[in-house]
mmCIF file of C-alpha atoms in Angstrom:
data_model
loop_
_atom_site.group_PDB
_atom_site.id
_atom_site.type_symbol
_atom_site.label_atom_id
_atom_site.label_comp_id
_atom_site.label_asym_id
_atom_site.label_seq_id
_atom_site.Cartn_x
_atom_site.Cartn_y
_atom_site.Cartn_z
ATOM 1 C CA MET A 31 -12.540 -10.267 -9.613
ATOM 2 C CA SER A 32 -14.966 -7.776 -11.032
ATOM 3 C CA VAL A 33 -18.115 -6.218 -9.721
ATOM 4 C CA ASN A 34 -21.219 -6.579 -11.790
ATOM 5 C CA PRO A 35 -22.658 -3.070 -12.240
ATOM 6 C CA ALA A 36 -26.065 -4.534 -11.348
ATOM 7 C CA ASN A 37 -24.664 -5.500 -7.950
ATOM 8 C CA ARG A 38 -23.129 -2.163 -7.165
ATOM 9 C CA PRO A 39 -23.487 -0.787 -3.671
ATOM 10 C CA THR A 40 -26.571 1.374 -3.322
ATOM 11 C CA PRO A 41 -28.291 3.052 -0.379
ATOM 12 C CA PRO A 42 -29.029 0.496 2.320
ATOM 13 C CA ASP A 43 -32.773 0.974 2.213
ATOM 14 C CA ALA A 44 -33.002 0.285 -1.479
ATOM 15 C CA SER A 45 -30.956 -2.750 -2.300
ATOM 16 C CA GLN A 46 -30.315 -6.383 -1.696
ATOM 17 C CA THR A 47 -26.704 -6.144 -2.822
ATOM 18 C CA SER A 48 -23.712 -7.538 -1.038
ATOM 19 C CA SER A 49 -22.226 -4.172 -0.105
ATOM 20 C CA GLY A 50 -25.661 -2.958 0.907
ATOM 21 C CA ASP A 51 -25.979 -5.946 3.204
ATOM 22 C CA ALA A 52 -22.648 -5.183 4.804
ATOM 23 C CA LEU A 53 -23.713 -1.601 5.381
ATOM 24 C CA ARG A 54 -26.920 -2.732 7.025
ATOM 25 C CA VAL A 55 -25.299 -5.369 9.149
ATOM 26 C CA LEU A 56 -22.542 -3.097 10.316
ATOM 27 C CA ALA A 57 -25.090 -0.426 11.035
ATOM 28 C CA GLY A 58 -26.805 -2.832 13.364
ATOM 29 C CA ILE A 59 -29.983 -2.421 11.343
ATOM 30 C CA SER A 60 -30.256 -5.998 10.241
ATOM 31 C CA GLY A 61 -29.276 -9.138 12.031
ATOM 32 C CA ARG A 62 -28.559 -10.869 8.773
ATOM 33 C CA VAL A 63 -24.941 -11.871 8.355
ATOM 34 C CA PRO A 64 -23.777 -12.209 4.771
ATOM 35 C CA ALA A 65 -21.238 -14.926 4.056
ATOM 36 C CA GLY A 66 -17.745 -13.592 4.503
ATOM 37 C CA ALA A 67 -18.762 -10.407 6.256
ATOM 38 C CA ALA A 68 -16.687 -9.053 9.061
ATOM 39 C CA ARG A 69 -16.338 -11.294 12.079
ATOM 40 C CA THR A 70 -14.141 -10.237 14.899
ATOM 41 C CA GLY A 71 -12.891 -11.513 18.202
ATOM 42 C CA SER A 72 -13.012 -15.010 19.526
ATOM 43 C CA GLY A 73 -16.775 -14.898 19.866
ATOM 44 C CA GLY A 74 -17.176 -14.247 16.154
ATOM 45 C CA GLY A 75 -18.946 -10.943 16.723
ATOM 46 C CA MET A 76 -19.057 -8.060 14.297
ATOM 47 C CA LEU A 77 -17.909 -4.501 14.612
ATOM 48 C CA THR A 78 -21.241 -2.756 14.903
ATOM 49 C CA VAL A 79 -21.788 0.949 14.451
ATOM 50 C CA ILE A 80 -24.599 2.441 16.540
ATOM 51 C CA PRO A 81 -24.802 6.075 15.413
ATOM 52 C CA ARG A 82 -27.624 6.910 17.856
ATOM 53 C CA ASN A 83 -25.177 6.466 20.723
ATOM 54 C CA CYS A 84 -22.432 8.543 19.128
ATOM 55 C CA VAL A 85 -21.807 11.890 20.780
ATOM 56 C CA GLY A 86 -19.023 12.909 18.382
ATOM 57 C CA CYS A 87 -16.167 12.768 20.900
ATOM 58 C CA ARG A 88 -13.846 11.179 18.295
ATOM 59 C CA THR A 89 -12.196 8.885 20.812
ATOM 60 C CA CYS A 90 -12.419 6.182 18.120
ATOM 61 C CA GLU A 91 -10.443 8.353 15.689
ATOM 62 C CA LEU A 92 -7.793 9.055 18.291
ATOM 63 C CA THR A 93 -7.563 5.399 19.274
ATOM 64 C CA CYS A 94 -7.255 4.329 15.642
ATOM 65 C CA SER A 95 -4.550 6.909 14.980
ATOM 66 C CA PHE A 96 -2.471 5.732 17.910
ATOM 67 C CA VAL A 97 -2.958 2.045 17.210
ATOM 68 C CA HIS A 98 -1.989 2.342 13.547
ATOM 69 C CA SER A 99 0.637 5.066 13.514
ATOM 70 C CA THR A 100 3.354 6.156 15.856
ATOM 71 C CA HIS A 101 2.329 9.786 15.725
ATOM 72 C CA GLY A 102 -1.343 9.513 16.576
ATOM 73 C CA ARG A 103 -2.324 12.007 13.921
ATOM 74 C CA LEU A 104 -6.084 12.207 13.535
ATOM 75 C CA ALA A 105 -5.721 12.569 9.780
ATOM 76 C CA ARG A 106 -4.345 9.020 9.717
ATOM 77 C CA SER A 107 -7.367 7.522 11.443
ATOM 78 C CA ARG A 108 -9.161 4.857 9.457
ATOM 79 C CA ILE A 109 -12.454 5.568 11.165
ATOM 80 C CA LYS A 110 -14.034 8.962 10.697
ATOM 81 C CA VAL A 111 -16.865 10.567 12.650
ATOM 82 C CA ARG A 112 -19.094 12.594 10.337
ATOM 83 C CA GLU A 113 -21.607 15.135 11.522
ATOM 84 C CA VAL A 114 -24.779 14.621 9.513
ATOM 85 C CA GLY A 115 -27.079 17.088 11.219
ATOM 86 C CA GLU A 116 -27.585 18.937 14.472
ATOM 87 C CA LYS A 117 -25.740 16.822 17.069
ATOM 88 C CA ARG A 118 -26.089 13.794 14.874
ATOM 89 C CA PHE A 119 -23.011 11.776 14.105
ATOM 90 C CA VAL A 120 -22.225 8.703 12.049
ATOM 91 C CA GLN A 121 -18.959 6.844 12.490
ATOM 92 C CA MET A 122 -17.750 5.903 9.055
ATOM 93 C CA THR A 123 -15.443 2.941 8.749
ATOM 94 C CA CYS A 124 -14.756 0.208 6.232
ATOM 95 C CA LEU A 125 -17.730 -2.111 5.735
ATOM 96 C CA GLN A 126 -15.509 -5.023 4.640
ATOM 97 C CA CYS A 127 -17.808 -5.412 1.592
ATOM 98 C CA VAL A 128 -18.444 -8.907 0.352
ATOM 99 C CA GLU A 129 -17.935 -7.825 -3.241
ATOM 100 C CA ALA A 130 -15.464 -5.066 -2.622
ATOM 101 C CA ALA A 131 -14.571 -2.407 -5.170
ATOM 102 C CA CYS A 132 -11.100 -1.943 -3.639
ATOM 103 C CA VAL A 133 -10.279 -5.617 -4.141
ATOM 104 C CA ALA A 134 -11.667 -5.546 -7.681
ATOM 105 C CA VAL A 135 -9.663 -2.502 -8.716
ATOM 106 C CA CYS A 136 -6.295 -3.442 -7.168
ATOM 107 C CA PRO A 137 -3.924 -4.272 -10.051
ATOM 108 C CA VAL A 138 -1.443 -6.225 -7.893
ATOM 109 C CA GLU A 139 -3.717 -8.277 -5.603
ATOM 110 C CA ALA A 140 -2.510 -6.381 -2.569
ATOM 111 C CA LEU A 141 -5.965 -6.388 -0.978
ATOM 112 C CA ALA A 142 -7.363 -9.646 0.319
ATOM 113 C CA ARG A 143 -9.719 -10.842 3.008
ATOM 114 C CA ASN A 144 -8.240 -12.213 6.187
ATOM 115 C CA GLU A 145 -10.523 -15.219 6.596
ATOM 116 C CA ALA A 146 -9.875 -15.345 10.342
ATOM 117 C CA THR A 147 -11.268 -11.863 11.004
ATOM 118 C CA GLY A 148 -13.299 -11.198 7.869
ATOM 119 C CA ALA A 149 -11.429 -7.935 7.315
ATOM 120 C CA ILE A 150 -10.065 -6.965 3.929
ATOM 121 C CA GLU A 151 -6.425 -6.157 4.609
ATOM 122 C CA VAL A 152 -3.734 -4.315 2.689
ATOM 123 C CA HIS A 153 -0.691 -6.485 2.072
ATOM 124 C CA GLU A 154 1.848 -3.675 2.392
ATOM 125 C CA GLY A 155 4.638 -5.584 0.712
ATOM 126 C CA ARG A 156 2.565 -5.967 -2.429
ATOM 127 C CA CYS A 157 0.925 -2.520 -2.564
ATOM 128 C CA VAL A 158 2.497 -0.329 -5.242
ATOM 129 C CA GLY A 159 0.717 2.837 -4.146
ATOM 130 C CA CYS A 160 -1.328 3.511 -7.283
ATOM 131 C CA SER A 161 -4.178 4.744 -5.025
ATOM 132 C CA LEU A 162 -6.907 3.276 -7.249
ATOM 133 C CA CYS A 163 -8.565 1.558 -4.270
ATOM 134 C CA GLU A 164 -8.941 4.928 -2.587
ATOM 135 C CA LYS A 165 -10.588 6.331 -5.716
ATOM 136 C CA ALA A 166 -12.820 3.298 -6.293
ATOM 137 C CA CYS A 167 -14.314 2.772 -2.820
ATOM 138 C CA PRO A 168 -17.924 3.931 -3.204
ATOM 139 C CA PHE A 169 -18.072 4.934 0.464
ATOM 140 C CA GLY A 170 -14.806 6.885 0.617
ATOM 141 C CA HIS A 171 -13.407 4.612 3.322
ATOM 142 C CA MET A 172 -10.034 3.828 1.734
ATOM 143 C CA ARG A 173 -7.108 6.068 2.553
ATOM 144 C CA PHE A 174 -3.826 6.586 0.775
ATOM 145 C CA ASP A 175 -0.776 7.491 2.835
ATOM 146 C CA PRO A 176 1.312 9.657 0.504
ATOM 147 C CA GLU A 177 4.390 9.546 2.731
ATOM 148 C CA ALA A 178 4.516 5.777 2.885
ATOM 149 C CA GLY A 179 3.113 5.412 -0.627
ATOM 150 C CA LEU A 180 0.675 2.795 0.634
ATOM 151 C CA ALA A 181 -3.049 2.189 0.819
ATOM 152 C CA VAL A 182 -4.454 2.290 4.337
ATOM 153 C CA LYS A 183 -7.688 0.777 5.582
ATOM 154 C CA CYS A 184 -9.461 -0.628 8.619
ATOM 155 C CA ASP A 185 -8.147 -4.115 9.402
ATOM 156 C CA LEU A 186 -10.420 -4.574 12.442
ATOM 157 C CA CYS A 187 -7.186 -4.533 14.505
ATOM 158 C CA LYS A 188 -6.633 -8.193 13.594
ATOM 159 C CA GLY A 189 -9.863 -9.147 15.326
ATOM 160 C CA GLU A 190 -9.896 -6.828 18.349
ATOM 161 C CA PRO A 191 -11.191 -3.433 17.163
ATOM 162 C CA MET A 192 -9.674 -0.875 19.510
ATOM 163 C CA CYS A 193 -12.194 1.806 18.491
ATOM 164 C CA ALA A 194 -14.940 -0.351 19.996
ATOM 165 C CA ARG A 195 -12.941 -1.029 23.142
ATOM 166 C CA PHE A 196 -12.329 2.659 23.795
ATOM 167 C CA CYS A 197 -15.710 4.058 22.731
ATOM 168 C CA PRO A 198 -17.097 5.566 25.952
ATOM 169 C CA ASN A 199 -20.731 5.542 24.902
ATOM 170 C CA LYS A 200 -21.302 2.118 23.346
ATOM 171 C CA ALA A 201 -21.604 3.626 19.878
ATOM 172 C CA LEU A 202 -19.139 1.069 18.571
ATOM 173 C CA GLU A 203 -19.474 -2.486 19.756
ATOM 174 C CA VAL A 204 -18.422 -5.968 18.856
ATOM 175 C CA ARG A 205 -21.607 -8.012 18.847
ATOM 176 C CA MET B 79 7.215 -30.893 -1.718
ATOM 177 C CA SER B 80 8.738 -28.288 0.470
ATOM 178 C CA ILE B 81 12.429 -27.509 0.741
ATOM 179 C CA ARG B 82 14.355 -27.386 4.006
ATOM 180 C CA LEU B 83 17.123 -24.855 4.500
ATOM 181 C CA THR B 84 18.677 -23.142 7.489
ATOM 182 C CA ILE B 85 18.723 -19.425 8.210
ATOM 183 C CA ASP B 86 21.031 -18.408 11.066
ATOM 184 C CA ASP B 87 21.109 -22.090 12.124
ATOM 185 C CA VAL B 88 17.311 -22.310 12.328
ATOM 186 C CA GLU B 89 15.711 -24.850 10.032
ATOM 187 C CA VAL B 90 12.932 -23.352 7.923
ATOM 188 C CA LYS B 91 10.705 -24.646 5.169
ATOM 189 C CA ALA B 92 10.224 -23.090 1.758
ATOM 190 C CA GLU B 93 8.296 -23.876 -1.391
ATOM 191 C CA PRO B 94 10.168 -24.502 -4.653
ATOM 192 C CA GLY B 95 10.577 -21.208 -6.501
ATOM 193 C CA GLU B 96 10.652 -19.104 -3.332
ATOM 194 C CA TYR B 97 13.516 -16.687 -2.862
ATOM 195 C CA VAL B 98 15.747 -16.610 0.198
ATOM 196 C CA LEU B 99 14.807 -13.027 1.159
ATOM 197 C CA ALA B 100 11.085 -13.806 1.007
ATOM 198 C CA VAL B 101 11.523 -16.953 3.102
ATOM 199 C CA ALA B 102 13.709 -15.147 5.642
ATOM 200 C CA ARG B 103 11.268 -12.252 6.083
ATOM 201 C CA ARG B 104 8.326 -14.610 6.378
ATOM 202 C CA GLU B 105 10.165 -16.461 9.138
ATOM 203 C CA GLY B 106 10.983 -13.214 10.942
ATOM 204 C CA PHE B 107 14.645 -12.711 10.021
ATOM 205 C CA ALA B 108 15.633 -9.113 9.300
ATOM 206 C CA ILE B 109 17.489 -8.470 6.048
ATOM 207 C CA PRO B 110 17.717 -4.893 4.772
ATOM 208 C CA SER B 111 16.838 -4.051 1.183
ATOM 209 C CA LEU B 112 16.062 -1.052 -1.000
ATOM 210 C CA CYS B 113 15.019 -2.352 -4.406
ATOM 211 C CA HIS B 114 12.946 -5.363 -3.358
ATOM 212 C CA HIS B 115 9.172 -5.338 -3.876
ATOM 213 C CA GLU B 116 6.881 -8.321 -3.577
ATOM 214 C CA SER B 117 4.799 -7.400 -6.610
ATOM 215 C CA VAL B 118 7.673 -7.560 -9.088
ATOM 216 C CA ALA B 119 10.484 -9.969 -9.911
ATOM 217 C CA PRO B 120 13.713 -9.314 -7.982
ATOM 218 C CA ILE B 121 16.799 -8.197 -9.897
ATOM 219 C CA GLY B 122 19.369 -7.769 -7.113
ATOM 220 C CA ALA B 123 20.147 -4.165 -7.996
ATOM 221 C CA CYS B 124 20.814 -2.444 -4.678
ATOM 222 C CA ARG B 125 23.062 -5.204 -3.251
ATOM 223 C CA VAL B 126 22.034 -4.378 0.312
ATOM 224 C CA CYS B 127 20.318 -7.728 0.928
ATOM 225 C CA LEU B 128 23.624 -9.637 0.751
ATOM 226 C CA VAL B 129 23.828 -12.724 2.936
ATOM 227 C CA GLN B 130 26.349 -15.502 3.417
ATOM 228 C CA VAL B 131 25.288 -18.746 1.772
ATOM 229 C CA THR B 132 26.822 -22.190 2.024
ATOM 230 C CA PHE B 133 25.808 -24.764 -0.523
ATOM 231 C CA GLY B 134 27.588 -27.883 -1.687
ATOM 232 C CA GLY B 135 30.544 -27.200 0.599
ATOM 233 C CA LYS B 136 31.125 -23.768 -0.870
ATOM 234 C CA THR B 137 30.602 -20.531 1.064
ATOM 235 C CA THR B 138 29.989 -17.250 -0.692
ATOM 236 C CA LEU B 139 28.081 -13.987 -0.487
ATOM 237 C CA SER B 140 24.929 -13.556 -2.506
ATOM 238 C CA THR B 141 21.998 -11.200 -2.829
ATOM 239 C CA SER B 142 19.137 -12.945 -1.058
ATOM 240 C CA CYS B 143 16.291 -11.315 -3.014
ATOM 241 C CA ASN B 144 16.982 -13.220 -6.221
ATOM 242 C CA MET B 145 18.555 -16.378 -4.819
ATOM 243 C CA LEU B 146 16.247 -19.372 -4.974
ATOM 244 C CA ALA B 147 15.831 -21.425 -1.829
ATOM 245 C CA GLU B 148 17.489 -24.828 -2.225
ATOM 246 C CA GLU B 149 17.395 -27.995 -0.167
ATOM 247 C CA GLY B 150 20.247 -27.943 2.344
ATOM 248 C CA LEU B 151 21.158 -24.290 1.758
ATOM 249 C CA GLN B 152 22.704 -22.636 4.805
ATOM 250 C CA VAL B 153 22.053 -18.896 5.054
ATOM 251 C CA VAL B 154 23.657 -16.545 7.577
ATOM 252 C CA THR B 155 22.127 -13.072 7.603
ATOM 253 C CA ASP B 156 24.690 -11.242 9.702
ATOM 254 C CA THR B 157 28.448 -11.848 9.816
ATOM 255 C CA PRO B 158 31.313 -9.315 9.976
ATOM 256 C CA GLU B 159 31.953 -10.018 6.298
ATOM 257 C CA VAL B 160 28.284 -9.512 5.351
ATOM 258 C CA ARG B 161 28.245 -6.257 7.297
ATOM 259 C CA ALA B 162 31.449 -5.058 5.648
ATOM 260 C CA HIS B 163 30.114 -5.703 2.173
ATOM 261 C CA ARG B 164 26.751 -4.123 2.925
ATOM 262 C CA ALA B 165 28.615 -1.106 4.330
ATOM 263 C CA MET B 166 30.699 -0.799 1.155
ATOM 264 C CA ASN B 167 27.616 -1.046 -1.058
ATOM 265 C CA LEU B 168 25.846 1.549 1.068
ATOM 266 C CA GLU B 169 28.854 3.857 0.792
ATOM 267 C CA LEU B 170 28.605 3.563 -2.990
ATOM 268 C CA LEU B 171 24.837 4.149 -2.852
ATOM 269 C CA LEU B 172 25.450 7.168 -0.648
ATOM 270 C CA ALA B 173 27.561 8.694 -3.421
ATOM 271 C CA ARG B 174 24.740 8.051 -5.838
ATOM 272 C CA ALA B 175 21.900 9.224 -3.603
ATOM 273 C CA PRO B 176 23.272 11.625 -0.952
ATOM 274 C CA GLY B 177 19.862 13.294 -0.717
ATOM 275 C CA SER B 178 17.992 10.141 0.264
ATOM 276 C CA ALA B 179 17.089 10.036 3.945
ATOM 277 C CA ARG B 180 16.467 6.302 3.726
ATOM 278 C CA VAL B 181 19.887 5.541 2.220
ATOM 279 C CA ARG B 182 21.591 7.829 4.743
ATOM 280 C CA GLU B 183 19.807 6.137 7.649
ATOM 281 C CA MET B 184 20.557 2.653 6.384
ATOM 282 C CA ALA B 185 24.205 3.598 5.835
ATOM 283 C CA ARG B 186 24.401 5.055 9.338
ATOM 284 C CA GLN B 187 23.246 1.728 10.756
ATOM 285 C CA TYR B 188 26.291 0.175 9.095
ATOM 286 C CA GLY B 189 28.612 2.871 10.426
ATOM 287 C CA VAL B 190 28.791 4.777 7.149
ATOM 288 C CA THR B 191 28.207 8.499 7.552
ATOM 289 C CA ARG B 192 30.195 9.818 4.606
ATOM 290 C CA THR B 193 31.349 8.508 1.267
ATOM 291 C CA ARG B 194 34.858 8.432 -0.166
ATOM 292 C CA PHE B 195 33.501 8.335 -3.692
ATOM 293 C CA PRO B 196 32.701 11.346 -5.859
ATOM 294 C CA GLN B 197 29.049 12.197 -5.501
ATOM 295 C CA VAL B 198 26.918 11.822 -8.581
ATOM 296 C CA ALA B 199 25.494 15.303 -8.800
ATOM 297 C CA GLU B 200 23.409 14.875 -11.884
ATOM 298 C CA SER B 201 20.388 17.108 -12.028
ATOM 299 C CA ALA B 202 18.385 14.626 -14.150
ATOM 300 C CA LEU B 203 16.980 12.199 -11.612
ATOM 301 C CA ALA B 204 19.309 13.136 -8.771
ATOM 302 C CA ASN B 205 19.435 10.549 -5.975
ATOM 303 C CA CYS B 206 18.350 7.720 -8.280
ATOM 304 C CA ILE B 207 20.154 4.460 -7.465
ATOM 305 C CA LEU B 208 19.142 2.879 -10.795
ATOM 306 C CA CYS B 209 17.355 -0.012 -9.100
ATOM 307 C CA GLU B 210 14.666 0.076 -11.785
ATOM 308 C CA LEU B 211 11.910 -0.575 -9.252
ATOM 309 C CA CYS B 212 9.775 2.201 -10.812
ATOM 310 C CA MET B 213 10.297 0.615 -14.215
ATOM 311 C CA ARG B 214 9.472 -2.882 -13.000
ATOM 312 C CA VAL B 215 6.310 -1.713 -11.222
ATOM 313 C CA CYS B 216 5.233 0.355 -14.246
ATOM 314 C CA SER B 217 5.624 -2.720 -16.400
ATOM 315 C CA ARG B 218 3.746 -4.864 -13.870
ATOM 316 C CA LEU B 219 0.840 -2.413 -14.000
ATOM 317 C CA GLY B 220 0.745 -2.797 -17.773
ATOM 318 C CA HIS B 221 1.863 0.729 -18.602
ATOM 319 C CA ASP B 222 5.481 0.055 -19.656
ATOM 320 C CA ALA B 223 6.082 3.798 -19.682
ATOM 321 C CA LEU B 224 9.587 3.751 -18.187
ATOM 322 C CA SER B 225 12.916 2.400 -19.350
ATOM 323 C CA ALA B 226 16.638 2.714 -18.811
ATOM 324 C CA ILE B 227 18.156 5.372 -21.047
ATOM 325 C CA GLY B 228 21.852 5.539 -21.947
ATOM 326 C CA ARG B 229 24.700 3.336 -20.780
ATOM 327 C CA GLY B 230 27.461 3.269 -18.218
ATOM 328 C CA ASP B 231 27.731 6.396 -16.147
ATOM 329 C CA LYS B 232 25.182 8.079 -18.446
ATOM 330 C CA LYS B 233 22.491 5.558 -17.601
ATOM 331 C CA ARG B 234 19.307 7.000 -16.166
ATOM 332 C CA ILE B 235 15.660 6.048 -15.842
ATOM 333 C CA GLY B 236 12.879 7.798 -17.697
ATOM 334 C CA PRO B 237 10.305 7.463 -20.457
ATOM 335 C CA PRO B 238 11.813 5.656 -23.478
ATOM 336 C CA PHE B 239 14.264 7.820 -25.442
ATOM 337 C CA GLY B 240 13.740 10.547 -22.871
ATOM 338 C CA THR B 241 10.562 11.774 -24.534
ATOM 339 C CA PRO B 242 7.171 11.867 -22.762
ATOM 340 C CA SER B 243 5.534 8.455 -22.983
ATOM 341 C CA GLU B 244 2.151 7.910 -24.592
ATOM 342 C CA ARG B 245 1.601 4.961 -22.269
ATOM 343 C CA CYS B 246 2.106 6.817 -18.991
ATOM 344 C CA VAL B 247 -1.240 7.394 -17.235
ATOM 345 C CA GLY B 248 0.116 9.562 -14.441
ATOM 346 C CA CYS B 249 -0.749 7.111 -11.643
ATOM 347 C CA ALA B 250 2.486 8.011 -9.808
ATOM 348 C CA SER B 251 3.020 4.457 -8.558
ATOM 349 C CA CYS B 252 6.681 5.029 -9.526
ATOM 350 C CA ARG B 253 6.830 7.749 -6.915
ATOM 351 C CA SER B 254 5.115 5.535 -4.328
ATOM 352 C CA VAL B 255 7.614 2.687 -4.674
ATOM 353 C CA CYS B 256 10.841 4.655 -5.254
ATOM 354 C CA PRO B 257 13.163 3.767 -2.353
ATOM 355 C CA THR B 258 15.028 7.078 -2.572
ATOM 356 C CA ALA B 259 12.006 9.325 -3.205
ATOM 357 C CA CYS B 260 13.569 10.757 -6.346
ATOM 358 C CA VAL B 261 10.582 10.622 -8.719
ATOM 359 C CA PHE B 262 9.365 14.157 -9.111
ATOM 360 C CA VAL B 263 5.632 14.788 -9.382
ATOM 361 C CA ARG B 264 4.114 18.244 -9.517
ATOM 362 C CA ASP B 265 0.421 18.427 -8.713
ATOM 363 C CA THR B 266 -1.707 21.529 -9.092
ATOM 364 C CA ALA B 267 -5.444 21.890 -8.429
ATOM 365 C CA THR B 268 -6.216 20.653 -11.939
ATOM 366 C CA SER B 269 -3.155 18.921 -13.357
ATOM 367 C CA ARG B 270 -0.278 16.562 -12.636
ATOM 368 C CA THR B 271 3.134 16.748 -14.273
ATOM 369 C CA ILE B 272 5.337 13.666 -14.140
ATOM 370 C CA TRP B 273 8.189 12.438 -16.358
ATOM 371 C CA GLY B 274 7.801 15.498 -18.598
ATOM 372 C CA LYS B 275 4.120 14.915 -19.312
ATOM 373 C CA THR B 276 1.179 16.894 -17.974
ATOM 374 C CA PHE B 277 -2.145 15.223 -17.199
ATOM 375 C CA GLU B 278 -5.511 16.758 -16.451
ATOM 376 C CA PHE B 279 -7.241 15.572 -13.303
ATOM 377 C CA VAL B 280 -10.815 14.335 -13.220
ATOM 378 C CA LEU B 281 -12.339 16.822 -10.789
ATOM 379 C CA CYS B 282 -14.827 15.867 -8.069
ATOM 380 C CA LYS B 283 -18.370 16.503 -9.228
ATOM 381 C CA ASN B 284 -19.293 17.968 -5.855
ATOM 382 C CA CYS B 285 -16.331 20.013 -4.674
ATOM 383 C CA GLY B 286 -13.953 20.249 -7.634
ATOM 384 C CA ALA B 287 -11.037 18.595 -5.830
ATOM 385 C CA PRO B 288 -8.700 16.490 -8.000
ATOM 386 C CA VAL B 289 -9.574 12.763 -7.963
ATOM 387 C CA LEU B 290 -7.241 11.045 -10.449
ATOM 388 C CA THR B 291 -5.909 11.687 -13.951
ATOM 389 C CA ARG B 292 -8.228 11.119 -16.920
ATOM 390 C CA GLU B 293 -5.825 8.533 -18.335
ATOM 391 C CA HIS B 294 -5.616 6.669 -15.026
ATOM 392 C CA ARG B 295 -9.414 6.588 -14.886
ATOM 393 C CA GLN B 296 -9.575 5.233 -18.442
ATOM 394 C CA HIS B 297 -7.062 2.541 -17.575
ATOM 395 C CA ALA B 298 -8.990 1.570 -14.430
ATOM 396 C CA LEU B 299 -12.275 1.437 -16.347
ATOM 397 C CA ALA B 300 -10.745 -0.844 -18.954
ATOM 398 C CA HIS B 301 -9.241 -3.232 -16.398
ATOM 399 C CA ALA B 302 -11.274 -3.285 -13.187
ATOM 400 C CA GLY B 303 -14.819 -3.580 -14.534
ATOM 401 C CA LEU B 304 -16.296 -1.135 -12.036
ATOM 402 C CA PRO B 305 -19.053 1.301 -13.053
ATOM 403 C CA GLU B 306 -17.940 4.539 -14.698
ATOM 404 C CA ASP B 307 -19.191 6.894 -11.997
ATOM 405 C CA TYR B 308 -17.033 5.244 -9.304
ATOM 406 C CA TYR B 309 -14.239 7.696 -10.055
ATOM 407 C CA ASP B 310 -16.269 10.909 -10.329
ATOM 408 C CA VAL B 311 -16.357 12.022 -6.712
ATOM 409 C CA CYS B 312 -13.514 12.577 -4.238
ATOM 410 C CA GLU B 313 -13.176 10.416 -1.117
ATOM 411 C CA PRO B 314 -14.352 12.980 1.481
ATOM 412 C CA CYS B 315 -17.438 13.806 -0.613
ATOM 413 C CA LYS B 316 -18.231 10.121 -1.082
ATOM 414 C CA GLN B 317 -17.892 9.535 2.644
ATOM 415 C CA ALA B 318 -20.071 12.536 3.505
ATOM 416 C CA ASP B 319 -22.698 11.307 1.068
ATOM 417 C CA ALA B 320 -22.585 7.770 2.466
ATOM 418 C CA ALA B 321 -22.867 9.151 6.019
ATOM 419 C CA GLY B 322 -25.968 11.072 4.980
ATOM 420 C CA ARG B 323 -27.577 7.980 3.464
ATOM 421 C CA PHE B 324 -26.595 6.013 6.539
ATOM 422 C CA ALA B 325 -28.175 8.618 8.791
ATOM 423 C CA ASN B 326 -31.433 8.542 6.831
ATOM 424 C CA VAL B 327 -31.783 4.882 7.715
ATOM 425 C CA VAL B 328 -30.865 5.288 11.369
ATOM 426 C CA TRP B 329 -33.120 8.198 12.188
#
């Protein structure tokens, strides 16, 4: 799979591209659901980021760290709260792009979409730890765990995103 | 047409061409291994995945990683004999790789805490168990920058003829997959040295942090078909930039 440079992800206000759509949908800006975009839970909702509600408490980061590692280290969190201005926060997490750069760049087909949840997941048995996916993601959402030698990314908790469940201010929701 | 075999007296199905270890793990049976990786062909090097197999009235021990599933095959993953042979192999591996935490832990699980064999204290690639996983992965990635050098007790893994390889791109996948963590990589703020070759990093356009080696970038550009500037900025800078663009839409 390759990404046509003409279809590359661009800022959400300026494009009609697949990754742009995912960004918009996950931002809760547009109700349009692109084919294959992230669906979670039994109701088929989507993990929706609502930055206006985010107070920067980083409960989502902590939750993610504990769900996905035994140590609960914040550095291992797959979701990251970024401060973008005075008391303004945006929770950055994988957009599960329709035409994903990480999938395109992986030399061993270790990244594939879980059709049940819509999430692009790392098949750990196949990952050889070249870290190209981390370098290629245009949004900086991929992580590489140097100790395990594996790529790490949001898998939407197999359909039940824990970050959304624990967010105290409805800044992350499954809708 | 799927094949039926039994693992620990449970009947399981497999596709022709599937290996016993892969079938067993898929079905939830635990078999230890060091040199197995799903992205490359198995070669049965570490001998830790031994299982008892019965086929055609004959019972024997075999490595499960490179044994094809056959109709009517009976596999037992844990018997006193299997454990004894795994323990012996781990004792041998312990002599080869005394510095590997993973080998030591696996050996401990089989009751092996020390080795009766002389330890291989070779400074070149100490703790290497010669499983060739680095070599197989390098080949799978299309680099072919590693090979076995020498024979017998002089055998070691490295770039062909022991001289820095022109084909190595410094991706360090060999380090990522090495089961005994014996591949040595030295990273500085601007360069990476691996297998006797030094690479310059592409530095982040915003903050100057290392992103990946120039050669690795070239290789990715030639094979993945992504735009050139995808590899110019480090991950934190890309995320900060995306967050800013995101915020401009929200507020």
